[in-house]
Tab-separated table of C-alpha atoms in Angstrom:
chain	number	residue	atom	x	y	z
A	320	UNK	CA	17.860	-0.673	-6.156
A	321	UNK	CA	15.574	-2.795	-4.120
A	322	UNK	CA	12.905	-3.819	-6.186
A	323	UNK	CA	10.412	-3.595	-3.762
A	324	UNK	CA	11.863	-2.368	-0.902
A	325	UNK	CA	10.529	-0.232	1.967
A	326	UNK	CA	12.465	3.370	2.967
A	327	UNK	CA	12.235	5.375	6.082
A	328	UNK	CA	14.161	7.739	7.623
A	329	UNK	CA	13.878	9.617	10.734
A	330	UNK	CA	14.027	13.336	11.363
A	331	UNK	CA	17.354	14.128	13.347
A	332	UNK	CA	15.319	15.440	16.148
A	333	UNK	CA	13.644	12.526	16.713
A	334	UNK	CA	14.425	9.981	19.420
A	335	UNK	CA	12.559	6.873	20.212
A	336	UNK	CA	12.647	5.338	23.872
A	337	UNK	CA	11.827	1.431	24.669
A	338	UNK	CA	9.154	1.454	27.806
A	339	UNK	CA	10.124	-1.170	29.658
A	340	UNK	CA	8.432	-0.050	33.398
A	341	UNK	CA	5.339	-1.090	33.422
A	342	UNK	CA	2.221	1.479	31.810
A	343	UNK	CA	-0.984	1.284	32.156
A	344	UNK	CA	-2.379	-1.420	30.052
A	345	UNK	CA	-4.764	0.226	27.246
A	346	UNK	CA	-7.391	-1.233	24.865
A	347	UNK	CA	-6.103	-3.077	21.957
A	348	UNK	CA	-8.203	-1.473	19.764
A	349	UNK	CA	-8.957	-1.807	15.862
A	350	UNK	CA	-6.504	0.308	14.223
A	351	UNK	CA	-7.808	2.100	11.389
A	352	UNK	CA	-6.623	3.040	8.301
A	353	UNK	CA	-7.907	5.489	5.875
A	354	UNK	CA	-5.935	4.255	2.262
A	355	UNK	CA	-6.213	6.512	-0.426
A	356	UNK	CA	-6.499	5.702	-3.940
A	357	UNK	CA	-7.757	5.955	-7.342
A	358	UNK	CA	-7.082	2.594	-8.745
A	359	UNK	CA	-10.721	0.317	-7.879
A	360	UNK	CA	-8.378	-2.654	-8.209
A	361	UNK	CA	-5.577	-1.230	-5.946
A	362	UNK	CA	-8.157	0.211	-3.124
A	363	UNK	CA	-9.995	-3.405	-3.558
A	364	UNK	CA	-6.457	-5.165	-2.716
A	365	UNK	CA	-4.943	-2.240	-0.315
A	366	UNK	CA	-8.383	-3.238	1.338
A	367	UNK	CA	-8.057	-6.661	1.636
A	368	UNK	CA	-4.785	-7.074	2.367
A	369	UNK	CA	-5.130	-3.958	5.548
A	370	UNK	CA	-8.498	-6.244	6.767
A	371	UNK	CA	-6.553	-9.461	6.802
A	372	UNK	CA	-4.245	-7.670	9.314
A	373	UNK	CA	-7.100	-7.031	11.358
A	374	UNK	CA	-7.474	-3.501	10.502
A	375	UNK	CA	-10.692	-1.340	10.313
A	376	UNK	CA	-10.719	0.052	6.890
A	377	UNK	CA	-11.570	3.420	4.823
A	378	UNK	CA	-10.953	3.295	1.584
A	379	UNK	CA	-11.417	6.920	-0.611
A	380	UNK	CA	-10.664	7.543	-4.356
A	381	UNK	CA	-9.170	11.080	-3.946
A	382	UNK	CA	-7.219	13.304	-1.738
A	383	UNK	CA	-9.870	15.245	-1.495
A	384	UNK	CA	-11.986	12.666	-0.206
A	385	UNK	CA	-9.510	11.960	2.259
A	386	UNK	CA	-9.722	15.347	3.655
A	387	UNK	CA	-13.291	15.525	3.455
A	388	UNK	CA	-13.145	12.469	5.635
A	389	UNK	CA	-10.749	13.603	8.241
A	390	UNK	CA	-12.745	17.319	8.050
A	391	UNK	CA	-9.778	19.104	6.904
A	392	UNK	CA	-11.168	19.860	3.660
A	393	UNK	CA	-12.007	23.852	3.387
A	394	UNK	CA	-14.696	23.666	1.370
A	395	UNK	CA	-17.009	21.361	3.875
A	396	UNK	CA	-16.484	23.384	7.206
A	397	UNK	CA	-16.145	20.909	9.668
A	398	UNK	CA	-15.840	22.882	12.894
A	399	UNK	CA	-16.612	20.280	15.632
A	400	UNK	CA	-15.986	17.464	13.398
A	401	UNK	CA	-14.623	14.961	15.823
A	402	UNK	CA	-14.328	12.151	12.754
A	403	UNK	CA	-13.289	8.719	13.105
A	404	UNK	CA	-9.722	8.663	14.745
A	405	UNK	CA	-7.663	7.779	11.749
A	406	UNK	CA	-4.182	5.764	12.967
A	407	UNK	CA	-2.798	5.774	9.087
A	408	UNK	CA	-2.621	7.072	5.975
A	409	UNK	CA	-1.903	5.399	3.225
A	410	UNK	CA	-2.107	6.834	-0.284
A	411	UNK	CA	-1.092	6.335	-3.903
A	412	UNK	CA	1.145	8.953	-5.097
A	413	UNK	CA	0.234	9.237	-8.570
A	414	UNK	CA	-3.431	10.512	-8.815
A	415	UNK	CA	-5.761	12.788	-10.692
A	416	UNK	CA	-6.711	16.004	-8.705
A	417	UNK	CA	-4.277	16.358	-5.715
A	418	UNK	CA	-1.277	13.942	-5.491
A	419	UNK	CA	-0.231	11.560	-2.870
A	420	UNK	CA	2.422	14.483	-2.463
A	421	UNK	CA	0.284	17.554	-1.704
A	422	UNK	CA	-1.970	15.370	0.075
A	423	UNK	CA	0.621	14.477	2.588
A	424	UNK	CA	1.851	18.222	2.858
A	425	UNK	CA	-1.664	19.408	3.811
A	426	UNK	CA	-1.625	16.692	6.422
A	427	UNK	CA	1.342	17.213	8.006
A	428	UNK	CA	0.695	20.897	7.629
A	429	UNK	CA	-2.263	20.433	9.756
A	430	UNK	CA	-1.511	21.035	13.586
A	431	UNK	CA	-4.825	18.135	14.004
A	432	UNK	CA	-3.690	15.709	11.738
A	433	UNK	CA	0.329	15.834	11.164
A	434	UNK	CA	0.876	13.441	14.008
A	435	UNK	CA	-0.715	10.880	11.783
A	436	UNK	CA	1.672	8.880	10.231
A	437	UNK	CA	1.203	8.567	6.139
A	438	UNK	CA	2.606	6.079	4.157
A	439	UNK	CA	2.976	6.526	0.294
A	440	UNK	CA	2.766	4.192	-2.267
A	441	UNK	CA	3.596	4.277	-5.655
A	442	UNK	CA	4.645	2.240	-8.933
A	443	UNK	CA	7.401	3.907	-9.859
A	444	UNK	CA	10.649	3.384	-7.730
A	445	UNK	CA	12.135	6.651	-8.289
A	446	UNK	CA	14.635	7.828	-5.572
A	447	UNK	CA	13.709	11.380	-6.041
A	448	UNK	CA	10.132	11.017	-5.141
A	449	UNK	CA	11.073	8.866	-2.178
A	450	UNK	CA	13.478	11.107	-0.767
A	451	UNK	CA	10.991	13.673	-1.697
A	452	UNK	CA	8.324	11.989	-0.054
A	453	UNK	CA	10.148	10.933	2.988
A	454	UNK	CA	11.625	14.862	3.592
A	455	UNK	CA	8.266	15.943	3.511
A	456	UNK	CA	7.743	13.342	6.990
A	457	UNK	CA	5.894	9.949	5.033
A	458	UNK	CA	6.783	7.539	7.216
A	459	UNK	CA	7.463	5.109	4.547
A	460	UNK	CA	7.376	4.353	0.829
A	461	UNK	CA	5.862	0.969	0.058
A	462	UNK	CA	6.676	0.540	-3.859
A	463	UNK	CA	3.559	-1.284	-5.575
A	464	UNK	CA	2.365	-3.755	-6.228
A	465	UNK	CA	1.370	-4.180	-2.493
A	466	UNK	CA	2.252	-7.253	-0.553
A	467	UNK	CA	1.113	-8.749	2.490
A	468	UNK	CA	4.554	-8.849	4.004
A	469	UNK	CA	4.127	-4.653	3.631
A	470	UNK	CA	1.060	-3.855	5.185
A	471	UNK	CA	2.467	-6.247	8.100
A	472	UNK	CA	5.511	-4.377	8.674
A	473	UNK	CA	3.040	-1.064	8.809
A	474	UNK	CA	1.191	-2.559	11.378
A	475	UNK	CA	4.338	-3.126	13.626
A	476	UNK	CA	5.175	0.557	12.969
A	477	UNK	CA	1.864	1.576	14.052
A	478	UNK	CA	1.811	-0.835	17.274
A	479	UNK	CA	4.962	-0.928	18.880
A	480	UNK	CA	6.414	-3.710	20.316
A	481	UNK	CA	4.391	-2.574	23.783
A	482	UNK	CA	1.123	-3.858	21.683
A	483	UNK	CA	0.176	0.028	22.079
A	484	UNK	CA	-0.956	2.099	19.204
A	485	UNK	CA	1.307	4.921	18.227
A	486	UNK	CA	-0.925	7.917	19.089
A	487	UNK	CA	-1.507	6.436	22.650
A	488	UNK	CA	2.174	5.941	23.023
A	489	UNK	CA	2.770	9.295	21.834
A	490	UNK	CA	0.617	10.739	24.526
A	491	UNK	CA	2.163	9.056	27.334
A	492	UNK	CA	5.511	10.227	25.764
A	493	UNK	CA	4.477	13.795	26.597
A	494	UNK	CA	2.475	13.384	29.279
A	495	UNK	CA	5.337	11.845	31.103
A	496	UNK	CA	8.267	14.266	29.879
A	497	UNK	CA	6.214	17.016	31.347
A	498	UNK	CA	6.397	15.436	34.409
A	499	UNK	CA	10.188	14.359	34.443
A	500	UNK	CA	13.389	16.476	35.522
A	501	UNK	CA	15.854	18.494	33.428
A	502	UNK	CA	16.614	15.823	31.049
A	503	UNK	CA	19.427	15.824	28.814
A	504	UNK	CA	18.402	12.742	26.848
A	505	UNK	CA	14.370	13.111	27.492
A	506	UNK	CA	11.902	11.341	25.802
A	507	UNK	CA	10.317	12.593	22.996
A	508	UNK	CA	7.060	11.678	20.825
A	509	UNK	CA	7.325	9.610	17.785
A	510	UNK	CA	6.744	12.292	15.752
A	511	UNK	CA	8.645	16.085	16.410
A	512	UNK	CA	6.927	17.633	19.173
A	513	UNK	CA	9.824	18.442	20.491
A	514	UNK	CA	8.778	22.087	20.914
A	515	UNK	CA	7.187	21.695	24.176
A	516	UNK	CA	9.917	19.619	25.736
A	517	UNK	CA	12.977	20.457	26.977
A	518	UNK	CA	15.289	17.998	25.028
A	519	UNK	CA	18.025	19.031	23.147
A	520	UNK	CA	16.527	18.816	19.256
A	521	UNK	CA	20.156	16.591	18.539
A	522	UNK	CA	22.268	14.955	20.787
A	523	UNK	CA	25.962	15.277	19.278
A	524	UNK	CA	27.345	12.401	21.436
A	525	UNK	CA	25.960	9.427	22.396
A	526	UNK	CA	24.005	9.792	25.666
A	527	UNK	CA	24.987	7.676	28.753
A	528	UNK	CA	23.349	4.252	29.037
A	529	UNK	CA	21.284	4.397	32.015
A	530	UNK	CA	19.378	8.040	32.330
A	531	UNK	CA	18.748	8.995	35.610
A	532	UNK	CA	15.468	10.042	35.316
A	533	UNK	CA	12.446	7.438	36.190
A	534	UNK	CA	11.201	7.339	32.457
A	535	UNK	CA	12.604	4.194	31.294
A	536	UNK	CA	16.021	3.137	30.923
A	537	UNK	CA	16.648	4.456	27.615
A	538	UNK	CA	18.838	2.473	24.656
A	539	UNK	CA	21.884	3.868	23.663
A	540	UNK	CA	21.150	6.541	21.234
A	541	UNK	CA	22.976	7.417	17.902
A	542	UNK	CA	22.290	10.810	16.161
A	543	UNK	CA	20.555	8.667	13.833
A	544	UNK	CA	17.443	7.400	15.855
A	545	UNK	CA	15.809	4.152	15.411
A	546	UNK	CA	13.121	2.037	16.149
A	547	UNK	CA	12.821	-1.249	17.904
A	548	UNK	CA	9.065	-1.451	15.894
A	549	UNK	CA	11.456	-0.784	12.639
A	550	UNK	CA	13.731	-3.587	12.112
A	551	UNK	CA	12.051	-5.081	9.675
A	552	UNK	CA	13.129	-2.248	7.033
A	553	UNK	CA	16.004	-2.686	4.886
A	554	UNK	CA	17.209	0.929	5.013
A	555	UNK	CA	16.626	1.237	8.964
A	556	UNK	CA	18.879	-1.668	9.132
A	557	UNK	CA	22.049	0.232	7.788
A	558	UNK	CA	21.558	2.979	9.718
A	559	UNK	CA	21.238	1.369	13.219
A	560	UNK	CA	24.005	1.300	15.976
A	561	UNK	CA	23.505	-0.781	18.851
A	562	UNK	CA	19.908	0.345	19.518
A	563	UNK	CA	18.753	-2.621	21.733
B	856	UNK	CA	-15.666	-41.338	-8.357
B	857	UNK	CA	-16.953	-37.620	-7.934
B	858	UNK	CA	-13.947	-37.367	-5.372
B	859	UNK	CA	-11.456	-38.653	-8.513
B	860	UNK	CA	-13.087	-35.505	-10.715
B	861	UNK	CA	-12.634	-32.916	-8.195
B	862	UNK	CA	-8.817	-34.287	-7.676
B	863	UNK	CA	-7.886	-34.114	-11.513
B	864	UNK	CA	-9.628	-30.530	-11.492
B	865	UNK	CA	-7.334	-29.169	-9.137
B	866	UNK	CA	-4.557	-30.721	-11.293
B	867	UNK	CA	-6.113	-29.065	-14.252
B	868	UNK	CA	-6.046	-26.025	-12.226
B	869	UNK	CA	-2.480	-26.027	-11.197
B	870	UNK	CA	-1.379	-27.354	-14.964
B	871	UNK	CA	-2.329	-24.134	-16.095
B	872	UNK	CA	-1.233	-21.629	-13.647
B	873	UNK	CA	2.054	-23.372	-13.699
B	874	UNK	CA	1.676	-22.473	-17.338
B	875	UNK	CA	0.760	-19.213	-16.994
B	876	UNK	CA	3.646	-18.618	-14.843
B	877	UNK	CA	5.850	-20.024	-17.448
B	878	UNK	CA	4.621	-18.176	-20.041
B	879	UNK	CA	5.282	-14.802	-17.827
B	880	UNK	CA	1.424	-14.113	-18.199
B	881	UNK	CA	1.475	-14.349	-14.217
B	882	UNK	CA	3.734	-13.427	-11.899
B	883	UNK	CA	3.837	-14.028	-7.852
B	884	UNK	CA	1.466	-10.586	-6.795
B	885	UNK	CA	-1.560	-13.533	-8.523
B	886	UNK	CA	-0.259	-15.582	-5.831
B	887	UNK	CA	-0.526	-12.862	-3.426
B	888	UNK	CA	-3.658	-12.176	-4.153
B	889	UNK	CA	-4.647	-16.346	-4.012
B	890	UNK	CA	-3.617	-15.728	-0.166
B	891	UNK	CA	-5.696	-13.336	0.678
B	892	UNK	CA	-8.567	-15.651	-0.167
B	893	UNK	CA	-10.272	-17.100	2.565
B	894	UNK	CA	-13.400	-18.385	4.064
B	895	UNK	CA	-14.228	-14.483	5.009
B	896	UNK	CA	-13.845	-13.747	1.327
B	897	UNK	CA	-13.959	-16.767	-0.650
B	898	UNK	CA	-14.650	-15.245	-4.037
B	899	UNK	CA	-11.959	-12.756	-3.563
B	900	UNK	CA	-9.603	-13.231	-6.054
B	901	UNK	CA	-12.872	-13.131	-9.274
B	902	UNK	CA	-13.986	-10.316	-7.802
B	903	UNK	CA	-11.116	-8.376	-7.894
B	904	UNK	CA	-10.207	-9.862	-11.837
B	905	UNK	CA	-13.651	-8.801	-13.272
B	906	UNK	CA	-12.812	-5.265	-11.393
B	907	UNK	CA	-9.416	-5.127	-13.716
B	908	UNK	CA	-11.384	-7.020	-16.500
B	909	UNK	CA	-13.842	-3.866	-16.474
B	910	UNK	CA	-11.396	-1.062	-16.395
B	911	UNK	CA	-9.336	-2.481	-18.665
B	912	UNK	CA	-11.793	-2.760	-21.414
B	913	UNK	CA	-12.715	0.806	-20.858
B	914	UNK	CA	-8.845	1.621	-20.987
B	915	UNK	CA	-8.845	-0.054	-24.433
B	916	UNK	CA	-11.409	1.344	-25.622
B	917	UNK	CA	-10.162	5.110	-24.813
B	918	UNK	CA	-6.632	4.034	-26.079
B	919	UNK	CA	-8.099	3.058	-29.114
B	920	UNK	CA	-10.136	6.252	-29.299
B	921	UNK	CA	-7.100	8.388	-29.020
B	922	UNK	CA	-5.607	6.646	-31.882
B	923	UNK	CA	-8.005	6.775	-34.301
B	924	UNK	CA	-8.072	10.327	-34.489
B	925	UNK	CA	-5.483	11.383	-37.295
B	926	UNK	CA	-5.617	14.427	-36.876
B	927	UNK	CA	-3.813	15.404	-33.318
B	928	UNK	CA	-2.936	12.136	-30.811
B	929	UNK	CA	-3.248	13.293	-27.161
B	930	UNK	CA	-0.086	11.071	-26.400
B	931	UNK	CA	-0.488	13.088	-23.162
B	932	UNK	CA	-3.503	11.453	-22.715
B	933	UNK	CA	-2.502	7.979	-23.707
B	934	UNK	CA	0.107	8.095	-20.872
B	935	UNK	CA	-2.213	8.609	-18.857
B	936	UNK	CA	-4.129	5.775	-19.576
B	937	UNK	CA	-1.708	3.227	-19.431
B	938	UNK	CA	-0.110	4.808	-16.297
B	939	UNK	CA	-3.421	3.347	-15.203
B	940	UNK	CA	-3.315	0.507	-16.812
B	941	UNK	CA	0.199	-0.327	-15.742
B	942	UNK	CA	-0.620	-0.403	-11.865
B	943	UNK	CA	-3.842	-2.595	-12.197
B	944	UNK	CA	-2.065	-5.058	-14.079
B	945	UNK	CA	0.507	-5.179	-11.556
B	946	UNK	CA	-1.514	-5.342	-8.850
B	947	UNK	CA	-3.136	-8.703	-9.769
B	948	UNK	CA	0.556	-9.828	-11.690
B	949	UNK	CA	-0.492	-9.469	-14.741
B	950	UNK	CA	2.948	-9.431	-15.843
B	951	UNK	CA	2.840	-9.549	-19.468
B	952	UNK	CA	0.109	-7.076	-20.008
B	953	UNK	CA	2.083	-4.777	-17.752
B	954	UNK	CA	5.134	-5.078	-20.033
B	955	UNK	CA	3.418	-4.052	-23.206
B	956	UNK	CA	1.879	-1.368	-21.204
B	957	UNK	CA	5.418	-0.138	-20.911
B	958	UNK	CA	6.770	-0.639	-24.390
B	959	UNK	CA	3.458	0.976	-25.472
B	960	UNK	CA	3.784	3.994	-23.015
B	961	UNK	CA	7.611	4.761	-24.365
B	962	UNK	CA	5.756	5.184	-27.970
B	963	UNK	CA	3.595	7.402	-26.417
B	964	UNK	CA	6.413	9.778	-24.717
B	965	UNK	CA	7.853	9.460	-28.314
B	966	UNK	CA	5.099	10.669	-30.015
B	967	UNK	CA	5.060	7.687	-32.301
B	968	UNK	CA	2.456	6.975	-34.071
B	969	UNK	CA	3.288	3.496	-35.440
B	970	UNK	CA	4.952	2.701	-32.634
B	971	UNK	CA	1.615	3.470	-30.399
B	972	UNK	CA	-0.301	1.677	-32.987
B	973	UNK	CA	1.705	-1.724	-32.949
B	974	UNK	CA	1.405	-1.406	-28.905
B	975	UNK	CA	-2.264	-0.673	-28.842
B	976	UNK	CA	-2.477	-4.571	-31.204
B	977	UNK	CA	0.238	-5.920	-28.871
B	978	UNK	CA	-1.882	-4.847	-25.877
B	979	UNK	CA	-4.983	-5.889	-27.358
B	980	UNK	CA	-3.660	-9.735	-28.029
B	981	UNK	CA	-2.585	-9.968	-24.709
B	982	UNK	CA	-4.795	-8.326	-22.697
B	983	UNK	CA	-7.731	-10.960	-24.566
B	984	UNK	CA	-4.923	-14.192	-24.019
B	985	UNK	CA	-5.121	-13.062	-20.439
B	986	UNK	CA	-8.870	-12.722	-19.940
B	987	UNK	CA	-9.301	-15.823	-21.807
B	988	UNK	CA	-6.883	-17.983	-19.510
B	989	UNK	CA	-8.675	-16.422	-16.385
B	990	UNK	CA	-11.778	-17.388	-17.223
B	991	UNK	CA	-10.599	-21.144	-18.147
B	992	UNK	CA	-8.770	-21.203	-14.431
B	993	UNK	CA	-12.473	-19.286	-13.050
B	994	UNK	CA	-13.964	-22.414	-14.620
B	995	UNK	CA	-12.051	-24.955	-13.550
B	996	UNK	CA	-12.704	-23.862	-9.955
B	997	UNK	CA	-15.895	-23.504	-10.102
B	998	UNK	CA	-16.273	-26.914	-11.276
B	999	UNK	CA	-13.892	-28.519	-8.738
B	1000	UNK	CA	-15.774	-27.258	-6.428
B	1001	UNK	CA	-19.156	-28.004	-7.126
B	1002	UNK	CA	-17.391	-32.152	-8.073
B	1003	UNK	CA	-15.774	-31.511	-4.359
B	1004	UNK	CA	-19.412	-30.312	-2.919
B	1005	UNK	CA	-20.509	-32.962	-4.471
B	1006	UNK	CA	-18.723	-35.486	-2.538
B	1007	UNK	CA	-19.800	-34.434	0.665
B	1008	UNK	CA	-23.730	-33.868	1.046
B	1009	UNK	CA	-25.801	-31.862	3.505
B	1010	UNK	CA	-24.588	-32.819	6.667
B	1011	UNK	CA	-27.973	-32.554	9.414
């Protein structure tokens, strides 16, 4: 077992599309991260190591905390709370109170916040709680201690190769499969949207190489999808076919 | 001259993280954290040991609390506490402490009692080896770099 190593897996329905016409060029901005921990030492390093890849940090002790910061938390009502756009999660998964665990359920259980991708970290490398983790749509599972070579890999998941921030890229995605034909391999947002779209949830075969439709000429696609943004990740790297 | 002193500081410097490293007191997440030293946050690395040098202590000293009752050991507890104590140490590679914390935590699931005991002492001696080899290397740098600051005054 990777001593360190970095797991992801994608949900079936899930495709990912390069962009290679051209798109309307949009601020780099500051990503920022809200990380999630109890550990002083690890939210002093997790920190560090997120502002030395140029990202704008929050850094809570609790999962409660966290959702008092992104207004999800029931006890504050936070109707109107517009909060301070949050591009990742990262979180311990071992904590007092509410767990990295239940913490990611209520986000992705949260129509608001479940497009936000969250990222779990723990000491432990136990297979279970990744797989657990990962089922219950973390993005990845960074085993601790931290490195810098992690939180630079994150930052390539959350900034695709297109220099554009997930979320933004996410928008286009629907914005422009509204507009497009029947599709049979349509594009789809990072994360499973796929309700509104009319894509198959997933393909058997392997689509044809060019689509028709004015999109974006679309990689071959396995059942497994993958990311351009991803190769950096041990596990993605066995389960890609020809993706490029 | 002053130039000569700051030289053979670093060299004291490096003599003893090499040793460190030897000794398995350190491992490479102490270099990690060395990296993320800069200009922007030049004191970095101290201020995130005196963090772990604080909790720690307090760790020990609940550790320790939980032991000297006779009566009824929360081993429950104790896990809990060197869960904690586990993931700091790791996090600045504080390798051997770390692995004690593990030997010690295995008591604890046990609910051994001389087994907890021997790790609490085991922890103790090298959690105070550690602290006392940081604050030699903390030294050392401080002093190389006020013989380095030394060697190149005020500039206009």
């Amino acid at each position: 077992m990777a001593r360190n190593g970095v797991f992801s897996r994608r949900k079936r329905s899930e495709k990912i599309e390069e962009f290679d016409d051209v798109l309307p060029s949009f601020d780099s901005q500051e990503v920022h991260v809200l990380a999630v921990d109890d550990s002083l030492v690890d939210r002093k390093v997790i920190e560090r190591l997120l502002k030395i890849t140029s990202c704008k940090v929050t850094a809570v002790d609790s999962g409660r905390r966290a959702l008092q910061f992104l207004g999800l938390d029931e006890e504050t009502s936070s109707v109107g709370f517009d909060g301070l756009k949050v591009d990742l999660i990262i979180t311990d998964y071992c904590m007092p109170g509410m767990t990295g665990y239940e913490l990611l359920k209520k986000i992705k259980g949260s129509t608001t916040f479940r497009e936000i991708p969250v990222v779990i970290m723990s000491s432990e490398n136990v297979l279970a709680r990744i797989d657990r983790c990962l089922e219950e749509g973390a993005e990845d599972f960074i085993v601790k201690p931290v490195k810098l070579s992690d939180v630079e890999r994150l930052k390539n998941y959350m900034f695709g190769e297109d220099g554009m921030k997930s979320e933004d890229r996410r928008r286009i995605n629907k914005r422009k499969s509204r507009e497009s034909l029947d599709l049979s391999s349509s594009s789809s947002p990072l994360q499973s949207q796929s309700s509104d779209l009319s894509s198959t949830p997933s393909p058997p075969s392997v689509s044809s190489p060019s689509s028709p439709q004015s999109i974006s000429s679309s990689p071959i696609h396995s059942p497994t999808p993958c990311s351009p943004t991803l190769l950096g990740s041990p596990t993605r790297r066995l389960k890609m076919t020809n993706c490029d | 001259m002053l130039g000569l002193g700051a030289e053979r500081l670093r060299a004291d410097m490096n003599r003893l993280l090499a040793l460190l490293f030897h000794q398995g007191v350190l491992d490479e997440q102490f270099l990690q954290l060395q990296q993320l030293q800069d200009a922007t946050s030049p004191n970095f690395v101290s201020e995130v040991v005196n963090i772990y040098f604080n909790e720690s202590e307090k760790l020990l000293r609940n550790l320790r609390g939980l032991l000297l009752d006779r009566e009824f050991s929360d081993y429950k507890k104790m896990g809990i506490h060197l869960n904690q104590f586990m993931g700091s140490s790791s996090s600045i590679g504080a390798k051997r402490v770390r692995n004690v914390c593990v030997a010690f935590r295995a008591a604890s699931e046990q609910n051994n009692r001389p087994g907890c005991l021997r790790g609490l002492e085991l922890l103790e001696h090298e959690y105070c080896y550690l602290k006392n080899k940081l604050h030699e290397l903390f030294h050392l740098e401080q002093q190389r770099l006020l013989a380095a600051g030394v060697r190149y005054p005020m500039q206009n």
